[in-house]
CSV table of C-alpha atoms in Angstrom, one decimal:
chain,number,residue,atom,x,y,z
A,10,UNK,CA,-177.0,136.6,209.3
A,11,UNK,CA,-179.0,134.6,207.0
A,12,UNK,CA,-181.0,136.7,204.5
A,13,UNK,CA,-185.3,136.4,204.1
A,14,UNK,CA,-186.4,134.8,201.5
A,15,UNK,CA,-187.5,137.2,198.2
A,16,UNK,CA,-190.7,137.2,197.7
A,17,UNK,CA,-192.5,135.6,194.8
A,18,UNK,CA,-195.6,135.4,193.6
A,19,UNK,CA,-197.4,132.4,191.5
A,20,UNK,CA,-197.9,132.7,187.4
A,21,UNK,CA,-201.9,133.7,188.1
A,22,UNK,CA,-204.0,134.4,191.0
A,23,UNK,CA,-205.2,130.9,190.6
A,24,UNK,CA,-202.0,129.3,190.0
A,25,UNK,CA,-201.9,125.4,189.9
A,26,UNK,CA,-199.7,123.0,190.4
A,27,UNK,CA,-198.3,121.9,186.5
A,28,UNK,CA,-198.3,118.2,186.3
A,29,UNK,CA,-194.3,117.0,186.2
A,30,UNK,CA,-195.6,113.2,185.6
A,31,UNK,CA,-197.8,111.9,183.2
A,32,UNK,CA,-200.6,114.4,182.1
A,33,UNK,CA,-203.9,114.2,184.0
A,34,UNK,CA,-206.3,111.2,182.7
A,35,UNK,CA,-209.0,111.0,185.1
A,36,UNK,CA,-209.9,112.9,189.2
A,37,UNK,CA,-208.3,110.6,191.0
A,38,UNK,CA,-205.4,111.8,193.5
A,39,UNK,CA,-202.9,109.7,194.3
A,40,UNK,CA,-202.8,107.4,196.8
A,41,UNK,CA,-201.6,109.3,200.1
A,42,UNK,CA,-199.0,107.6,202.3
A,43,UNK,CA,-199.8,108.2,206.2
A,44,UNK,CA,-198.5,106.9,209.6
A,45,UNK,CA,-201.9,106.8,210.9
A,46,UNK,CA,-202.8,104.2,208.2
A,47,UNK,CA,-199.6,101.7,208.8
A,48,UNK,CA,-201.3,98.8,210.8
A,49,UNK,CA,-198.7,96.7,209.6
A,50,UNK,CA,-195.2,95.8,209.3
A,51,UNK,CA,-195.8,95.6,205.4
A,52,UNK,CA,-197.9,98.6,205.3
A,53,UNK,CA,-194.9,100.1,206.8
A,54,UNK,CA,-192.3,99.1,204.5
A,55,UNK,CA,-194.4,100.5,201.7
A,56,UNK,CA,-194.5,103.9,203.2
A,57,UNK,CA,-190.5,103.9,203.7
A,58,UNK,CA,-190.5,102.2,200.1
A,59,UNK,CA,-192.7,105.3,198.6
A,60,UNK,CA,-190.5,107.8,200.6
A,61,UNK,CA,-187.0,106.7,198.9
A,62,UNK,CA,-189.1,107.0,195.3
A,63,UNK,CA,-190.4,110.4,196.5
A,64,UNK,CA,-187.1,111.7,197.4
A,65,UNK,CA,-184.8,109.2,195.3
A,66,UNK,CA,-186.6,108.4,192.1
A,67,UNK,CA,-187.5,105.7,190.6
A,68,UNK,CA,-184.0,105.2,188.9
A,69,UNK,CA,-182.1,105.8,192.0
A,70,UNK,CA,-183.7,103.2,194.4
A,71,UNK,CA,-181.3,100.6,195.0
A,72,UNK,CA,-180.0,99.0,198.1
A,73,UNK,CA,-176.3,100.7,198.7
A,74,UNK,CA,-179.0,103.9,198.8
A,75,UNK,CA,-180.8,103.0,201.6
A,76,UNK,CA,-180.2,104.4,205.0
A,77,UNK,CA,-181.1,101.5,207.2
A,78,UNK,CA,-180.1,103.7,210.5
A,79,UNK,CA,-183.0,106.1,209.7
A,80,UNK,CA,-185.5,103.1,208.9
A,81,UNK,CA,-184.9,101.1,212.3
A,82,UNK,CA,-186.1,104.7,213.8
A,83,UNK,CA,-188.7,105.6,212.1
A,84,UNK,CA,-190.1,102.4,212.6
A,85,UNK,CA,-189.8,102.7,216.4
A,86,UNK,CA,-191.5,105.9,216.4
A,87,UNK,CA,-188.1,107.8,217.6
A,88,UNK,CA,-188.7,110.2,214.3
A,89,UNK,CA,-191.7,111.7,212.2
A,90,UNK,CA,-191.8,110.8,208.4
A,91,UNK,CA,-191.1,114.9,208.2
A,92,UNK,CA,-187.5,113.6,209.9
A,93,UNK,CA,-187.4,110.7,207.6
A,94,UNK,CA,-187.8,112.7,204.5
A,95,UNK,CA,-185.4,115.7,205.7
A,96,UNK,CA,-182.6,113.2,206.3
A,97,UNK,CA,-182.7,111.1,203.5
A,98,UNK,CA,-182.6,114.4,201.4
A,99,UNK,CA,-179.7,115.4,203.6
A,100,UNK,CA,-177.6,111.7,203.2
A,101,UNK,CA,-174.5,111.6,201.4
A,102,UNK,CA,-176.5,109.4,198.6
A,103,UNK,CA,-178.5,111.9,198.0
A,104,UNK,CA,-175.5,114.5,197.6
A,105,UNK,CA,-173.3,112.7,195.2
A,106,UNK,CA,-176.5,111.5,192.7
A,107,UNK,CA,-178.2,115.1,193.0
A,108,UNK,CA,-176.6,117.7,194.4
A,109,UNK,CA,-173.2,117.1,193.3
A,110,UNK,CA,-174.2,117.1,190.0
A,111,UNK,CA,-176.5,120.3,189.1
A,112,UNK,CA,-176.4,123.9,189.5
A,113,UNK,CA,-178.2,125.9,192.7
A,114,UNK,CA,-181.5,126.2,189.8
A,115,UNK,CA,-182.0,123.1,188.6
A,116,UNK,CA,-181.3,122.0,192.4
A,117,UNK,CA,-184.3,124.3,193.5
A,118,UNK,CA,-186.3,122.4,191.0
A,119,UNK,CA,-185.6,119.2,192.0
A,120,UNK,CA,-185.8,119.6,195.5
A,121,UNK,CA,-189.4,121.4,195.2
A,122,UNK,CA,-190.9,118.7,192.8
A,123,UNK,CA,-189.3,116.1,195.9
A,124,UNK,CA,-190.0,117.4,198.6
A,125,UNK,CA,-192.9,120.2,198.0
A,126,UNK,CA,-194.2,117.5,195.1
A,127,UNK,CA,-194.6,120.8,192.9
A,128,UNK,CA,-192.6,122.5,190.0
A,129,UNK,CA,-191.6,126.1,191.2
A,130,UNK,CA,-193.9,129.1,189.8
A,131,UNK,CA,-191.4,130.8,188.3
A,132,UNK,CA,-187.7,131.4,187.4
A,133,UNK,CA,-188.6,134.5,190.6
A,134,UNK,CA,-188.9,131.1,192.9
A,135,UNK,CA,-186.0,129.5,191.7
A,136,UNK,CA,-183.7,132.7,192.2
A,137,UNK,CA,-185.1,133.2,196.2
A,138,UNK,CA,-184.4,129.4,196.6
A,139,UNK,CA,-181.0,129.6,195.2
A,140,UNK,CA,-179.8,132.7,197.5
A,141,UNK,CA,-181.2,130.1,200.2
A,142,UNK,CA,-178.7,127.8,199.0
A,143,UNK,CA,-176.1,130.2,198.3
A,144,UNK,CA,-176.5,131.6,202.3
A,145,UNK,CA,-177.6,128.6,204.5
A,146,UNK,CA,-175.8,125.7,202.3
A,147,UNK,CA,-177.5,122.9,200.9
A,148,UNK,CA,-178.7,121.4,204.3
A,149,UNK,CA,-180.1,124.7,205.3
A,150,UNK,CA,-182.0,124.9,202.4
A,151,UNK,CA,-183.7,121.1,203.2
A,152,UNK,CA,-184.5,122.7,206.3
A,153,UNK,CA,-186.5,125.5,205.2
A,154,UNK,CA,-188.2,123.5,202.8
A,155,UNK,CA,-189.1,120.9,205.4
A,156,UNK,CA,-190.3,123.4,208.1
A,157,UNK,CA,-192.0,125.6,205.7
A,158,UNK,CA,-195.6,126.5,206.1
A,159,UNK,CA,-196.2,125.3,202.7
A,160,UNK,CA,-194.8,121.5,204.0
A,161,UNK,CA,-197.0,121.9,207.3
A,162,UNK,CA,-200.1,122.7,205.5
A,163,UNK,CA,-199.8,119.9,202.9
A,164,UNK,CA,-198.1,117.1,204.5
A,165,UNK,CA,-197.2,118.0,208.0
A,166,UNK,CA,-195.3,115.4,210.3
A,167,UNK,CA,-196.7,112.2,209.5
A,168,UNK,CA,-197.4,112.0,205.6
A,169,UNK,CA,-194.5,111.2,202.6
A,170,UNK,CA,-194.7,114.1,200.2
A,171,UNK,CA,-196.6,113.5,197.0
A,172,UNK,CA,-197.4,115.2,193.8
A,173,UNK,CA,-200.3,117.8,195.0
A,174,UNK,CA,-201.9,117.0,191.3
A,175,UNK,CA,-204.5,114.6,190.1
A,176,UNK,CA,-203.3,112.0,188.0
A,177,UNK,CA,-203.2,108.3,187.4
A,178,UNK,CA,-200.2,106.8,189.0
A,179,UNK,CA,-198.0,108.0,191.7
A,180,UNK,CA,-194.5,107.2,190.5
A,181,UNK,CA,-193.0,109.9,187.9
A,182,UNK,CA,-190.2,110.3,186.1
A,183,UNK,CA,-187.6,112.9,186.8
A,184,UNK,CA,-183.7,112.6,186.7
A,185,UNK,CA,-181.5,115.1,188.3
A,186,UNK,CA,-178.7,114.9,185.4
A,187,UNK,CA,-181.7,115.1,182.2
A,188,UNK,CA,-181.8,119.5,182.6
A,189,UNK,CA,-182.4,121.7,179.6
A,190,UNK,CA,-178.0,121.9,179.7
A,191,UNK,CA,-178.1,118.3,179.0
A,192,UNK,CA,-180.6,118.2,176.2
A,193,UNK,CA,-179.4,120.8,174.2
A,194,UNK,CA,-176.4,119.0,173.5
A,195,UNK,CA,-178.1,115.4,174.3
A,196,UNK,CA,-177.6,113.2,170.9
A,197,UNK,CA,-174.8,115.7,169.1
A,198,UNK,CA,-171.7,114.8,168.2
A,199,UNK,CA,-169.2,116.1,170.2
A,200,UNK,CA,-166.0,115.2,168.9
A,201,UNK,CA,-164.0,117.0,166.2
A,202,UNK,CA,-162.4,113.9,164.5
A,203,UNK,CA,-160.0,115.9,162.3
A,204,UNK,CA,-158.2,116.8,165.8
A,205,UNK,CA,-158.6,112.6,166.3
A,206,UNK,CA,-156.7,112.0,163.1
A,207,UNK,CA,-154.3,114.8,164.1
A,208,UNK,CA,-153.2,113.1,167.2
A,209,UNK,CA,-153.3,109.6,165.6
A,210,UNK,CA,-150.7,110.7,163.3
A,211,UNK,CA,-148.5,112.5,166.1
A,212,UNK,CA,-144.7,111.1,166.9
A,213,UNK,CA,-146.1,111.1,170.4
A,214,UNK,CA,-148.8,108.5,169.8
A,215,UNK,CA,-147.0,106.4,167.1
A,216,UNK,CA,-144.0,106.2,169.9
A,217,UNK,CA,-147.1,105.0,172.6
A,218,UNK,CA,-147.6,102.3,170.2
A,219,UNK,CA,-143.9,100.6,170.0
A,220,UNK,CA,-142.9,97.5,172.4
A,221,UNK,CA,-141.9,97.8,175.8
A,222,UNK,CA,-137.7,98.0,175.1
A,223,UNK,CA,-137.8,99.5,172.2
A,224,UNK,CA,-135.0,102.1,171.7
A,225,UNK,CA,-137.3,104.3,169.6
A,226,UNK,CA,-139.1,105.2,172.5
A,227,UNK,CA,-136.4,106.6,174.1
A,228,UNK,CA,-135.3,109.0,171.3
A,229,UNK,CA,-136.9,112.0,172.9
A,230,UNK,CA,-135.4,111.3,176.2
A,231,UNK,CA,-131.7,111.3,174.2
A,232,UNK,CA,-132.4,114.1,172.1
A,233,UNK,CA,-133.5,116.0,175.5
A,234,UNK,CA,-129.7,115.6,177.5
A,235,UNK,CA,-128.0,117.0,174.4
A,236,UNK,CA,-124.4,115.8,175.5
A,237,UNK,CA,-120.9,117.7,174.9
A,238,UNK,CA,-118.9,116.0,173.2
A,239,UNK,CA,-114.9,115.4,174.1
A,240,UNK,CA,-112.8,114.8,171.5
A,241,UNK,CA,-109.2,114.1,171.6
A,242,UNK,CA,-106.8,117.1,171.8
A,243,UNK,CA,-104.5,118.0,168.7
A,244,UNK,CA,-101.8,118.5,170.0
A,245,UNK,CA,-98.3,118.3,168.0
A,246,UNK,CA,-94.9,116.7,169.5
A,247,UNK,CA,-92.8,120.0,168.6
A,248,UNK,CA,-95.2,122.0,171.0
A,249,UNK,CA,-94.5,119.6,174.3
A,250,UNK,CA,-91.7,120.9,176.6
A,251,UNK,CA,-90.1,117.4,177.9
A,252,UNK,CA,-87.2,119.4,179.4
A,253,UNK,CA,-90.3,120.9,182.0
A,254,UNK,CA,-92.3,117.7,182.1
A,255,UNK,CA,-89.2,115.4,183.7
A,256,UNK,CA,-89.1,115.6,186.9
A,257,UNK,CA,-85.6,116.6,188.8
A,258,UNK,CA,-84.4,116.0,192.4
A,259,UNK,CA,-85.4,118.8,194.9
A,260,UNK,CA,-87.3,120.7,192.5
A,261,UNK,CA,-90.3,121.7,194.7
């Protein structure tokens, strides 16, 4: 059985939704992508263009990313955008650029910011989430995001999720391999070059270097079968008994 989300509660009573783009420069909202407003075959290709952005990125949209199967149907009306958005977030794209690359936090902070278009309230939210994760799976955890009140409320079944903040442009910037992890160690060296030398100087490596053929390679490999070695007998002529060793007729 699947276990209730914890409850959280936002920062302050009046809790807003922090900015993750640029910082707020004027009071205009963003420009809202709808179903109701697509009179056109363009206008429609620009709402499918701003969902793979919303869910994808802007660094992520290319064409071996786009799911052509759920396009053809959501422009023949056989799903919602709401469909569009929870399978593109459930593709196999989407798991190998995003979720196979984070932990079940910085997962819950992605998928919020794409499909909620908010950054969670707290690390409170992001430990519920990840028991979500940890319980349903990661498809599970779309779900509930998708058919969550909060989702309903905001963008319900016909409008692509957006950033629920005033600012100037939609587009934003937020890659699912930048986390705080990465940037700590972002621009340090990482290599300890006296073990480099070390292994540059090794019999191992110098050996890797020799020509194909050459019997120095191979000295490891002889040392290794360590061979017994079988030298003649010494033997003297006075200690042979030839009376013994010639044979005689009916001697069995």
């Amino acid at each position: 059985m699947a276990l209730p989300l914890l409850a959280y509660k936002p920062t302050a009573p009046n809790h807003r939704v922090r900015s993750f783009g640029i910082s707020d420069q004027n009071e205009d909202t963003p420009y809202i992508y709808r179903t109701e407003n697509v009179s056109s075959p363009e206008e429609l290709r620009q709402l499918i263009w701003a969902a793979y952005r919303q869910v994808f990125n802007e660094q992520l949209i290319l064409r071996f990313n786009r799911q052509v199967t759920l396009e053809t149907r959501l422009a023949n009306g056989s799903i919602t955008v709401r469909d569009f958005i929870r399978e593109l977030a459930k593709s196999e794209r989407f798991y190998t650029l995003v979720v196979g690359v984070n932990d079940n936090y910085r997962l819950v902070e992605v998928c919020l910011k794409r499909l909620l278009g908010r950054e969670p309230y707290n690390q409170d939210e992001k430990i519920a989430w990840s028991i979500k994760i940890g319980t349903l799976g990661f498809h599970g955890f779309v779900d509930a995001l998708v058919d969550s009140e909060e989702y309903t409320q905001n963008f319900g079944d016909s409008t692509v999720p957006y950033q629920r903040k005033r600012m100037q442009n939609r587009p934003f910037t937020f890659l699912p391999r930048y986390g705080e992890d990465y940037q700590e160690v972002a621009g340090t060296a990482t290599t300890d070059w006296r073990i480099t030398l070390e292994k540059f100087y090794t019999r191992k490596f110098q050996d890797r270097q020799l020509p194909e053929g050459d019997p120095r390679r191979f000295r490891d490999v002889a040392a290794s079968i360590a061979p017994k070695g079988n030298y003649a007998q010494r033997i003297s002529a006075f200690d042979i008994d030839y009376l013994n060793k010639v044979p005689v007729r009916g001697r069995r």
